[in-house]
Amino acid sequence: MTQLSVPSTSAGLHAWLTYLEHLHHQAIDMGLDRVKQVAEQLNLLQPSAKVMTVAGTNGKGSTVRYLETILRADGYQTGVYISPHLHRYNERVRINGEQLSDAEHVAAFAAVEEARGDISLTYFEFGTLAALWLMQQRNLDVWVLEIGLGGRLDAVNIIDADVALLTSVGIDHVGFLGADRTGIAREKAGIFRPHRPAICGEPDLPATLVEQAQAQQVQLQRVGYEFFYKPQDAQHWQFRNSDIQLLDLPLPQLPLPNAATAVAALAALPLPVTLTAIKQGLEQAREPGRLQFLAATAQRPADTLLDVAHNPHAAAYLVDVLRQRYPERPVLAVVGMLQDKDIAGTLATLQPLVAQWFFADLSEPRGARAEQLQQQLPSTANVAGCFADVASAYAAALAAATPAPEGSNQQQPLVLVCGSFYTVGKIADTE
C-alpha cells in the first residue's frame, strides 16, 4: 500500500477527507477492535454526557432530529452525530443544533491521527472518533449518535448508550447484515445494553430478538406492547406508556412512528423532559432530504418532494405519505439508485403511484445506470427517459410537470426525487 502523506492542520478539510478516503484498504471493515483501541487513547469511552444511540433500517435521521429538537427546547446542551451527509461533511456533527467549522473538524482529525499510531481506520471509523472527540470538548448534557450500518459491529457501538433506540427492521445491506429480518434485527440490537432501556419502534420485532433481549436483561420497550400512540384528530396525536399519557401532541412534518419512538426514549432517559418541550420540538423538527417539500417558484415550475427512500421499507412509507398528503396529484418520479440496493423491490413499491419515470445515472461508487433501473420495470411502465445525471432528469421532470388547463379538475403533477442520499443531495444542493 502506498504511503500516504498526512495533511497539515492548515491543509483544509478537503485534503483531510481525501486522506481519510485512502487510509484503509477497504471502505467498510466491520469490527470494533481497531476503533476501540484509538478511542481508549483519546479517552472517549466514558462520556460524562448521557448517550442515546439510534439504529434501524429506516427512520434514524428523523428520530435523531426529534430527540435533538425536543432536548434543545428544554434547554439541554446537545451533540449529534449522523451519517451520511447530503452536501457537506460538516452536516455530520451538530453542537446545540449548529454545524461546526472546517477548522474544528480538521483539529479533530489531527487529534485522531496522532492517537491512532499505526492502527488503520476506515473513513467512517476515523470520522466517528473525530465526532466523539468534538463532543467531548464541550460540556454537553446529551449525545445523540446515529448508527451508520447495522449496530453490533458499527464504530458508534464502542459507546455504551444510556438509552438505545431501534427504529425499524427491513432488508438492506444484505452483504454485511444478512438476508433475513431475524439476522438483521440481531445485528441492529447489538447496541442494546443489559439493565438499560432499549426502545423499539419496529412493530414486527422478530420473536427471537425479544427472547434474546429478555435473556440479557435489557429493559425492552416495544411499540404496541410497552408504549402506544395513535392519531387524536386531524392535527394532533397521543402517546402513552405505563407511566405517562400525553394528549394534544402536534402532528409533525416528519414520520409520526419515529416521533413516538423518540418520545418513548426521552421518557426513559434519566433526565426530565417537559411536555412543553416535547410539543415545541415536534413542531420544529425538520430534516433535509426527508419528506422535504419544495414549493414551486419561477425557477422551479413545479412542487417537488425530496426523500432519501432507497429500499422497499422506506418506499412503502413514502407511498403512504403520497396517498395521504397528495391524493389526486400525478407523481413524476426522478430516481437514481446504488447497484447494491433492492432496486426491483423499491421500484415495484413505488410503481402504483408513479405516473411517469425519469431515471438518472449515479456516478458515485456503486452507482447504478439509468438503464439498469428501467430494466426492473414492466415494459408497460411510462418511462420518460434515461438521463446521464440527476440534474438532467430533474429538469426534464420539471418541464413535463405542466400546470393543468384552467378550469379543469386535474391537479398539477408533483415531482418526486428519491432513491439515494446521492440523488436527493444533488437536487437540494441547487436550492
Short mmCIF file of C-alpha atoms in Angstrom, two decimals:
data_model
loop_
_atom_site.label_atom_id
_atom_site.label_comp_id
_atom_site.label_asym_id
_atom_site.label_seq_id
_atom_site.Cartn_x
_atom_site.Cartn_y
_atom_site.Cartn_z
CA MET A 1 0.00 0.00 0.00
CA THR A 2 1.35 3.43 -0.97
CA GLN A 3 2.47 5.53 1.98
CA LEU A 4 0.10 8.46 2.39
CA SER A 5 1.23 11.91 3.37
CA VAL A 6 -0.55 13.19 6.47
CA PRO A 7 -2.11 16.62 5.81
CA SER A 8 -1.09 19.54 7.98
CA THR A 9 -3.64 21.31 10.16
CA SER A 10 -3.57 24.16 7.66
CA ALA A 11 -4.25 21.93 4.65
CA GLY A 12 -8.00 22.32 4.86
CA LEU A 13 -10.94 19.95 5.31
CA HIS A 14 -10.96 18.64 1.73
CA ALA A 15 -7.35 17.49 1.99
CA TRP A 16 -8.13 15.62 5.21
CA LEU A 17 -11.23 13.94 3.77
CA THR A 18 -9.21 12.80 0.75
CA TYR A 19 -6.63 11.38 3.15
CA LEU A 20 -9.33 9.51 5.09
CA GLU A 21 -10.76 8.01 1.89
CA HIS A 22 -7.44 6.32 1.05
CA LEU A 23 -6.21 5.41 4.53
CA HIS A 24 -7.72 1.94 4.87
CA HIS A 25 -7.60 -0.98 2.42
CA GLN A 26 -11.41 -1.27 2.21
CA ALA A 27 -14.27 1.19 2.54
CA ILE A 28 -16.27 -0.90 5.04
CA ASP A 29 -14.45 -3.12 7.54
CA MET A 30 -16.85 -4.18 10.29
CA GLY A 31 -15.46 -4.64 13.79
CA LEU A 32 -14.73 -2.67 16.96
CA ASP A 33 -11.21 -3.70 17.94
CA ARG A 34 -9.25 -1.13 15.97
CA VAL A 35 -11.58 1.82 16.60
CA LYS A 36 -11.87 0.96 20.29
CA GLN A 37 -8.09 1.00 20.73
CA VAL A 38 -7.90 4.52 19.35
CA ALA A 39 -10.91 5.62 21.42
CA GLU A 40 -9.10 4.45 24.56
CA GLN A 41 -6.09 6.56 23.61
CA LEU A 42 -8.41 9.58 23.25
CA ASN A 43 -10.30 8.79 26.48
CA LEU A 44 -13.64 8.73 24.65
CA LEU A 45 -15.26 5.59 26.04
CA GLN A 46 -16.85 7.04 29.18
CA PRO A 47 -18.52 10.34 28.27
CA SER A 48 -19.89 12.47 31.09
CA ALA A 49 -22.99 13.20 28.98
CA LYS A 50 -25.98 10.91 28.71
CA VAL A 51 -25.86 8.95 25.45
CA MET A 52 -28.71 7.96 23.12
CA THR A 53 -27.82 5.64 20.22
CA VAL A 54 -30.18 5.24 17.25
CA ALA A 55 -30.14 2.20 14.91
CA GLY A 56 -32.61 1.00 12.27
CA THR A 57 -33.06 0.25 8.60
CA ASN A 58 -35.03 3.47 8.09
CA GLY A 59 -36.10 6.39 10.25
CA LYS A 60 -32.82 7.07 12.03
CA GLY A 61 -32.34 10.61 10.74
CA SER A 62 -35.80 11.87 11.64
CA THR A 63 -35.68 10.15 15.05
CA VAL A 64 -32.34 11.81 15.82
CA ARG A 65 -33.80 15.16 14.79
CA TYR A 66 -36.81 14.71 17.08
CA LEU A 67 -34.55 13.88 20.02
CA GLU A 68 -32.37 16.89 19.32
CA THR A 69 -35.13 19.46 18.88
CA ILE A 70 -37.05 18.30 21.96
CA LEU A 71 -33.97 18.24 24.19
CA ARG A 72 -32.85 21.65 22.98
CA ALA A 73 -36.35 23.04 23.55
CA ASP A 74 -35.90 22.06 27.19
CA GLY A 75 -32.56 23.84 27.42
CA TYR A 76 -30.24 20.84 27.28
CA GLN A 77 -26.83 21.09 25.61
CA THR A 78 -26.75 18.52 22.81
CA GLY A 79 -24.25 16.89 20.49
CA VAL A 80 -25.43 15.00 17.40
CA TYR A 81 -23.56 12.67 15.05
CA ILE A 82 -25.22 11.46 11.83
CA SER A 83 -24.22 9.91 8.52
CA PRO A 84 -24.12 10.21 5.60
CA HIS A 85 -24.30 13.90 4.69
CA LEU A 86 -26.23 15.41 1.78
CA HIS A 87 -23.99 18.32 0.74
CA ARG A 88 -21.09 18.99 3.12
CA TYR A 89 -19.20 16.82 5.57
CA ASN A 90 -19.88 19.42 8.28
CA GLU A 91 -23.52 18.24 8.40
CA ARG A 92 -22.40 15.11 10.25
CA VAL A 93 -21.78 16.83 13.59
CA ARG A 94 -24.04 19.35 15.29
CA ILE A 95 -23.42 21.01 18.64
CA ASN A 96 -26.54 22.64 20.06
CA GLY A 97 -28.12 22.42 16.62
CA GLU A 98 -25.25 24.13 14.78
CA GLN A 99 -22.72 22.69 12.37
CA LEU A 100 -19.03 23.19 13.12
CA SER A 101 -16.37 24.95 11.09
CA ASP A 102 -13.88 23.27 8.77
CA ALA A 103 -11.11 24.20 11.20
CA GLU A 104 -12.84 22.40 14.08
CA HIS A 105 -13.19 19.22 12.04
CA VAL A 106 -9.56 19.43 10.97
CA ALA A 107 -8.49 19.78 14.62
CA ALA A 108 -10.48 16.65 15.45
CA PHE A 109 -8.94 14.70 12.57
CA ALA A 110 -5.48 15.75 13.69
CA ALA A 111 -6.20 14.52 17.22
CA VAL A 112 -7.36 11.13 15.91
CA GLU A 113 -4.36 10.90 13.59
CA GLU A 114 -1.97 11.49 16.48
CA ALA A 115 -3.71 8.92 18.68
CA ARG A 116 -4.07 6.09 16.14
CA GLY A 117 -0.36 5.38 15.66
CA ASP A 118 -0.11 2.56 13.11
CA ILE A 119 -3.76 1.46 13.53
CA SER A 120 -5.58 1.67 10.21
CA LEU A 121 -9.07 3.18 10.24
CA THR A 122 -11.83 3.40 7.63
CA TYR A 123 -13.29 6.76 6.59
CA PHE A 124 -16.33 6.13 8.80
CA GLU A 125 -14.32 4.96 11.81
CA PHE A 126 -11.99 7.96 11.61
CA GLY A 127 -14.95 10.33 11.28
CA THR A 128 -16.80 8.70 14.17
CA LEU A 129 -13.83 9.11 16.50
CA ALA A 130 -13.43 12.72 15.38
CA ALA A 131 -17.12 13.40 16.07
CA LEU A 132 -16.89 11.91 19.57
CA TRP A 133 -13.72 13.95 20.22
CA LEU A 134 -15.52 17.14 19.17
CA MET A 135 -18.41 16.42 21.54
CA GLN A 136 -16.00 15.61 24.34
CA GLN A 137 -14.50 19.10 24.07
CA ARG A 138 -17.84 20.64 25.09
CA ASN A 139 -19.75 20.43 28.34
CA LEU A 140 -22.80 18.69 26.86
CA ASP A 141 -25.78 17.09 28.56
CA VAL A 142 -26.72 14.54 25.89
CA TRP A 143 -25.01 12.88 22.92
CA VAL A 144 -27.34 11.57 20.20
CA LEU A 145 -25.44 9.12 17.98
CA GLU A 146 -26.76 7.60 14.76
CA ILE A 147 -25.53 4.13 13.86
CA GLY A 148 -24.08 4.08 10.36
CA LEU A 149 -24.59 0.42 9.38
CA GLY A 150 -26.02 -2.41 11.46
CA GLY A 151 -25.27 -1.91 15.11
CA ARG A 152 -23.27 -4.62 16.81
CA LEU A 153 -20.07 -4.01 14.82
CA ASP A 154 -20.64 -0.36 13.92
CA ALA A 155 -17.96 2.05 15.18
CA VAL A 156 -20.55 4.07 17.13
CA ASN A 157 -21.23 0.99 19.28
CA ILE A 158 -17.97 1.44 21.20
CA ILE A 159 -20.01 3.80 23.40
CA ASP A 160 -22.40 2.29 25.96
CA ALA A 161 -25.72 4.06 25.44
CA ASP A 162 -27.91 5.07 28.37
CA VAL A 163 -30.89 4.59 26.04
CA ALA A 164 -30.75 2.61 22.79
CA LEU A 165 -33.32 3.08 20.01
CA LEU A 166 -34.23 0.69 17.18
CA THR A 167 -36.49 2.48 14.69
CA SER A 168 -37.24 -0.25 12.14
CA VAL A 169 -36.02 -3.56 10.74
CA GLY A 170 -36.04 -4.10 6.98
CA ILE A 171 -33.92 -5.80 4.34
CA ASP A 172 -30.89 -3.68 3.45
CA HIS A 173 -27.08 -4.04 3.37
CA VAL A 174 -27.51 -7.79 2.97
CA GLY A 175 -23.82 -8.25 2.19
CA PHE A 176 -22.95 -7.13 5.72
CA LEU A 177 -26.04 -7.80 7.83
CA GLY A 178 -27.64 -10.89 6.30
CA ALA A 179 -30.59 -11.54 4.03
CA ASP A 180 -33.38 -12.12 6.57
CA ARG A 181 -35.03 -9.85 9.13
CA THR A 182 -34.12 -12.04 12.10
CA GLY A 183 -30.40 -11.81 11.37
CA ILE A 184 -30.56 -8.10 10.57
CA ALA A 185 -32.53 -7.39 13.76
CA ARG A 186 -29.95 -9.28 15.80
CA GLU A 187 -27.16 -7.15 14.34
CA LYS A 188 -29.03 -3.91 14.99
CA ALA A 189 -29.93 -4.96 18.54
CA GLY A 190 -26.22 -5.20 19.26
CA ILE A 191 -26.50 -1.63 20.57
CA PHE A 192 -28.69 -2.82 23.47
CA ARG A 193 -27.09 -2.97 26.91
CA PRO A 194 -28.11 -5.10 29.93
CA HIS A 195 -30.20 -3.33 32.56
CA ARG A 196 -30.65 -0.28 30.32
CA PRO A 197 -33.68 0.85 28.26
CA ALA A 198 -33.98 -0.26 24.63
CA ILE A 199 -36.81 1.44 22.74
CA CYS A 200 -38.14 -0.42 19.67
CA GLY A 201 -40.31 1.40 17.13
CA GLU A 202 -40.42 -1.68 14.88
CA PRO A 203 -43.96 -3.12 15.26
CA ASP A 204 -42.98 -6.57 13.95
CA LEU A 205 -39.89 -7.37 16.01
CA PRO A 206 -38.67 -10.96 15.48
CA ALA A 207 -39.55 -13.14 18.47
CA THR A 208 -36.01 -14.48 18.74
CA LEU A 209 -34.73 -10.95 19.29
CA VAL A 210 -37.24 -10.32 22.06
CA GLU A 211 -36.19 -13.54 23.77
CA GLN A 212 -32.52 -12.63 23.41
CA ALA A 213 -33.05 -9.15 24.87
CA GLN A 214 -35.02 -10.52 27.80
CA ALA A 215 -32.35 -13.15 28.50
CA GLN A 216 -29.75 -10.37 28.60
CA GLN A 217 -31.96 -8.36 30.99
CA VAL A 218 -32.38 -5.49 28.57
CA GLN A 219 -35.21 -3.13 29.56
CA LEU A 220 -37.11 -3.64 26.32
CA GLN A 221 -39.92 -1.22 25.44
CA ARG A 222 -41.77 -2.05 22.23
CA VAL A 223 -44.37 -0.11 20.30
CA GLY A 224 -47.72 -1.81 20.73
CA TYR A 225 -46.61 -3.55 23.93
CA GLU A 226 -44.94 -1.16 26.37
CA PHE A 227 -45.78 2.12 24.61
CA PHE A 228 -48.59 3.18 22.30
CA TYR A 229 -49.53 6.07 20.01
CA LYS A 230 -52.38 6.98 17.71
CA PRO A 231 -53.80 9.98 15.86
CA GLN A 232 -56.15 12.03 18.01
CA ASP A 233 -57.68 14.30 15.35
CA ALA A 234 -56.59 15.98 12.12
CA GLN A 235 -53.87 17.99 13.86
CA HIS A 236 -52.94 16.05 16.99
CA TRP A 237 -51.84 12.64 18.26
CA GLN A 238 -51.46 11.00 21.64
CA PHE A 239 -48.86 8.84 23.38
CA ARG A 240 -48.91 6.62 26.43
CA ASN A 241 -46.81 4.10 28.29
CA SER A 242 -47.13 2.58 31.75
CA ASP A 243 -46.15 5.86 33.42
CA ILE A 244 -47.48 8.74 31.32
CA GLN A 245 -50.20 9.75 28.88
CA LEU A 246 -49.60 12.71 26.59
CA LEU A 247 -52.52 14.28 24.72
CA ASP A 248 -52.79 17.01 22.08
CA LEU A 249 -49.31 16.46 20.67
CA PRO A 250 -48.90 18.31 17.35
CA LEU A 251 -48.70 16.15 14.24
CA PRO A 252 -45.14 16.59 12.95
CA GLN A 253 -43.89 17.03 9.41
CA LEU A 254 -41.53 14.06 9.72
CA PRO A 255 -42.84 10.48 10.18
CA LEU A 256 -45.12 10.02 13.18
CA PRO A 257 -43.86 6.49 14.10
CA ASN A 258 -40.38 7.93 14.63
CA ALA A 259 -41.80 10.74 16.75
CA ALA A 260 -43.45 8.17 19.02
CA THR A 261 -40.18 6.21 19.29
CA ALA A 262 -38.33 9.41 20.22
CA VAL A 263 -40.89 10.36 22.88
CA ALA A 264 -40.70 6.85 24.38
CA ALA A 265 -36.91 7.11 24.50
CA LEU A 266 -36.97 10.51 26.17
CA ALA A 267 -39.39 9.16 28.77
CA ALA A 268 -36.75 6.50 29.57
CA LEU A 269 -33.84 8.96 29.66
CA PRO A 270 -32.68 9.77 33.22
CA LEU A 271 -33.25 13.48 32.58
CA PRO A 272 -36.57 15.30 32.98
CA VAL A 273 -38.25 16.47 29.76
CA THR A 274 -41.30 18.74 29.89
CA LEU A 275 -44.48 18.38 27.86
CA THR A 276 -43.97 21.93 26.58
CA ALA A 277 -40.57 20.98 25.17
CA ILE A 278 -41.97 17.83 23.56
CA LYS A 279 -44.65 19.81 21.75
CA GLN A 280 -42.24 22.55 20.70
CA GLY A 281 -39.62 20.06 19.50
CA LEU A 282 -42.16 18.08 17.48
CA GLU A 283 -43.28 21.23 15.68
CA GLN A 284 -39.73 22.34 14.94
CA ALA A 285 -38.32 19.03 13.69
CA ARG A 286 -37.21 19.20 10.05
CA GLU A 287 -34.64 17.03 8.27
CA PRO A 288 -33.20 17.87 4.82
CA GLY A 289 -34.00 15.19 2.29
CA ARG A 290 -36.69 13.51 4.40
CA LEU A 291 -40.18 14.34 3.13
CA GLN A 292 -38.76 17.76 2.25
CA PHE A 293 -41.28 19.82 0.29
CA LEU A 294 -40.04 22.48 -2.12
CA ALA A 295 -42.81 24.76 -3.34
CA ALA A 296 -42.88 25.83 -6.97
CA THR A 297 -41.08 29.07 -7.84
CA ALA A 298 -40.27 30.96 -11.02
CA GLN A 299 -37.05 28.93 -11.32
CA ARG A 300 -38.71 25.65 -10.27
CA PRO A 301 -42.08 25.48 -12.05
CA ALA A 302 -43.46 22.50 -10.10
CA ASP A 303 -43.75 21.45 -6.47
CA THR A 304 -41.07 18.94 -5.53
CA LEU A 305 -40.85 16.36 -2.75
CA LEU A 306 -37.40 15.11 -1.76
CA ASP A 307 -37.00 11.85 0.12
CA VAL A 308 -33.96 9.61 0.54
CA ALA A 309 -36.04 6.40 0.43
CA HIS A 310 -33.74 3.73 -1.04
CA ASN A 311 -35.27 0.38 -0.08
CA PRO A 312 -38.76 -1.21 -0.17
CA HIS A 313 -39.46 -0.48 3.51
CA ALA A 314 -38.82 3.24 3.10
CA ALA A 315 -40.60 3.31 -0.25
CA ALA A 316 -43.73 1.81 1.34
CA TYR A 317 -43.86 4.60 3.91
CA LEU A 318 -43.28 7.18 1.16
CA VAL A 319 -46.22 5.75 -0.80
CA ASP A 320 -48.44 6.11 2.28
CA VAL A 321 -47.40 9.75 2.66
CA LEU A 322 -48.08 10.49 -1.00
CA ARG A 323 -51.53 8.96 -0.74
CA GLN A 324 -52.37 10.93 2.40
CA ARG A 325 -50.89 14.33 1.52
CA TYR A 326 -51.20 14.46 -2.29
CA PRO A 327 -54.02 12.03 -3.14
CA GLU A 328 -55.01 13.46 -6.53
CA ARG A 329 -51.67 14.65 -7.88
CA PRO A 330 -49.86 12.73 -10.64
CA VAL A 331 -46.36 11.81 -9.47
CA LEU A 332 -43.36 12.28 -11.76
CA ALA A 333 -40.52 10.31 -10.19
CA VAL A 334 -36.85 11.22 -10.61
CA VAL A 335 -34.91 8.18 -9.40
CA GLY A 336 -31.22 7.32 -9.07
CA MET A 337 -30.04 4.35 -7.00
CA LEU A 338 -27.00 2.33 -5.99
CA GLN A 339 -26.42 -1.09 -7.52
CA ASP A 340 -26.36 -2.95 -4.20
CA LYS A 341 -29.85 -1.84 -3.19
CA ASP A 342 -33.06 -3.77 -3.83
CA ILE A 343 -33.83 -1.82 -6.99
CA ALA A 344 -36.62 -4.12 -8.20
CA GLY A 345 -38.38 -4.16 -4.83
CA THR A 346 -38.12 -0.40 -4.33
CA LEU A 347 -39.43 0.48 -7.78
CA ALA A 348 -42.23 -2.10 -7.55
CA THR A 349 -43.37 -0.48 -4.29
CA LEU A 350 -43.46 2.98 -5.87
CA GLN A 351 -44.93 1.84 -9.20
CA PRO A 352 -48.68 2.10 -8.33
CA LEU A 353 -48.36 5.84 -7.60
CA VAL A 354 -45.89 6.92 -10.29
CA ALA A 355 -47.39 8.38 -13.47
CA GLN A 356 -44.05 8.80 -15.22
CA TRP A 357 -40.43 7.81 -14.51
CA PHE A 358 -37.25 9.82 -15.08
CA PHE A 359 -34.21 7.63 -14.39
CA ALA A 360 -30.73 9.00 -13.76
CA ASP A 361 -27.22 7.60 -13.74
CA LEU A 362 -25.33 7.89 -10.45
CA SER A 363 -21.61 8.45 -10.99
CA GLU A 364 -20.66 7.63 -7.40
CA PRO A 365 -19.06 4.29 -6.45
CA ARG A 366 -21.69 1.52 -6.70
CA GLY A 367 -23.95 3.87 -8.65
CA ALA A 368 -26.44 2.20 -10.99
CA ARG A 369 -27.01 3.21 -14.59
CA ALA A 370 -30.41 4.59 -15.51
CA GLU A 371 -30.93 1.72 -17.95
CA GLN A 372 -30.46 -0.76 -15.10
CA LEU A 373 -33.32 0.88 -13.25
CA GLN A 374 -35.60 0.86 -16.29
CA GLN A 375 -34.96 -2.85 -16.82
CA GLN A 376 -36.53 -3.60 -13.44
CA LEU A 377 -39.92 -2.21 -14.51
CA PRO A 378 -42.51 -3.87 -16.74
CA SER A 379 -42.45 -2.79 -20.38
CA THR A 380 -45.81 -1.08 -19.87
CA ALA A 381 -44.35 1.44 -17.38
CA ASN A 382 -44.36 5.04 -18.56
CA VAL A 383 -40.64 5.89 -18.70
CA ALA A 384 -39.89 9.40 -19.97
CA GLY A 385 -36.22 8.60 -20.45
CA CYS A 386 -32.85 7.66 -19.02
CA PHE A 387 -30.54 10.56 -18.25
CA ALA A 388 -26.80 10.94 -17.72
CA ASP A 389 -27.22 12.70 -14.38
CA VAL A 390 -29.80 13.67 -11.79
CA ALA A 391 -29.89 17.33 -12.79
CA SER A 392 -30.89 16.44 -16.35
CA ALA A 393 -33.59 14.03 -15.18
CA TYR A 394 -34.95 16.63 -12.77
CA ALA A 395 -35.02 19.33 -15.46
CA ALA A 396 -36.96 17.01 -17.75
CA ALA A 397 -39.45 16.20 -14.98
CA LEU A 398 -40.00 19.89 -14.24
CA ALA A 399 -40.61 20.55 -17.93
CA ALA A 400 -43.13 17.71 -18.05
CA ALA A 401 -44.99 18.91 -14.93
CA THR A 402 -47.08 21.45 -16.78
CA PRO A 403 -49.98 23.09 -14.93
CA ALA A 404 -53.42 21.65 -15.54
CA PRO A 405 -55.59 23.59 -18.01
CA GLU A 406 -57.51 26.42 -16.34
CA GLY A 407 -60.98 25.32 -15.32
CA SER A 408 -60.13 21.62 -15.36
CA ASN A 409 -60.33 19.34 -12.34
CA GLN A 410 -56.84 17.97 -12.89
CA GLN A 411 -54.14 18.52 -10.28
CA GLN A 412 -50.69 19.75 -11.27
CA PRO A 413 -48.12 16.95 -11.12
CA LEU A 414 -45.81 16.59 -8.14
CA VAL A 415 -42.15 15.89 -8.87
CA LEU A 416 -40.72 13.25 -6.53
CA VAL A 417 -36.94 12.86 -6.17
CA CYS A 418 -35.82 9.71 -4.37
CA GLY A 419 -33.69 6.55 -4.43
CA SER A 420 -30.50 7.58 -2.68
CA PHE A 421 -28.85 10.22 -0.50
CA TYR A 422 -26.72 10.99 -3.56
CA THR A 423 -29.80 11.59 -5.71
CA VAL A 424 -31.56 13.89 -3.28
CA GLY A 425 -28.36 15.73 -2.41
CA LYS A 426 -27.81 16.79 -6.00
CA ILE A 427 -31.22 18.44 -6.16
CA ALA A 428 -31.26 20.03 -2.72
CA ASP A 429 -27.79 21.43 -3.34
CA THR A 430 -29.20 23.69 -6.06
CA GLU A 431 -31.72 25.32 -3.76
#
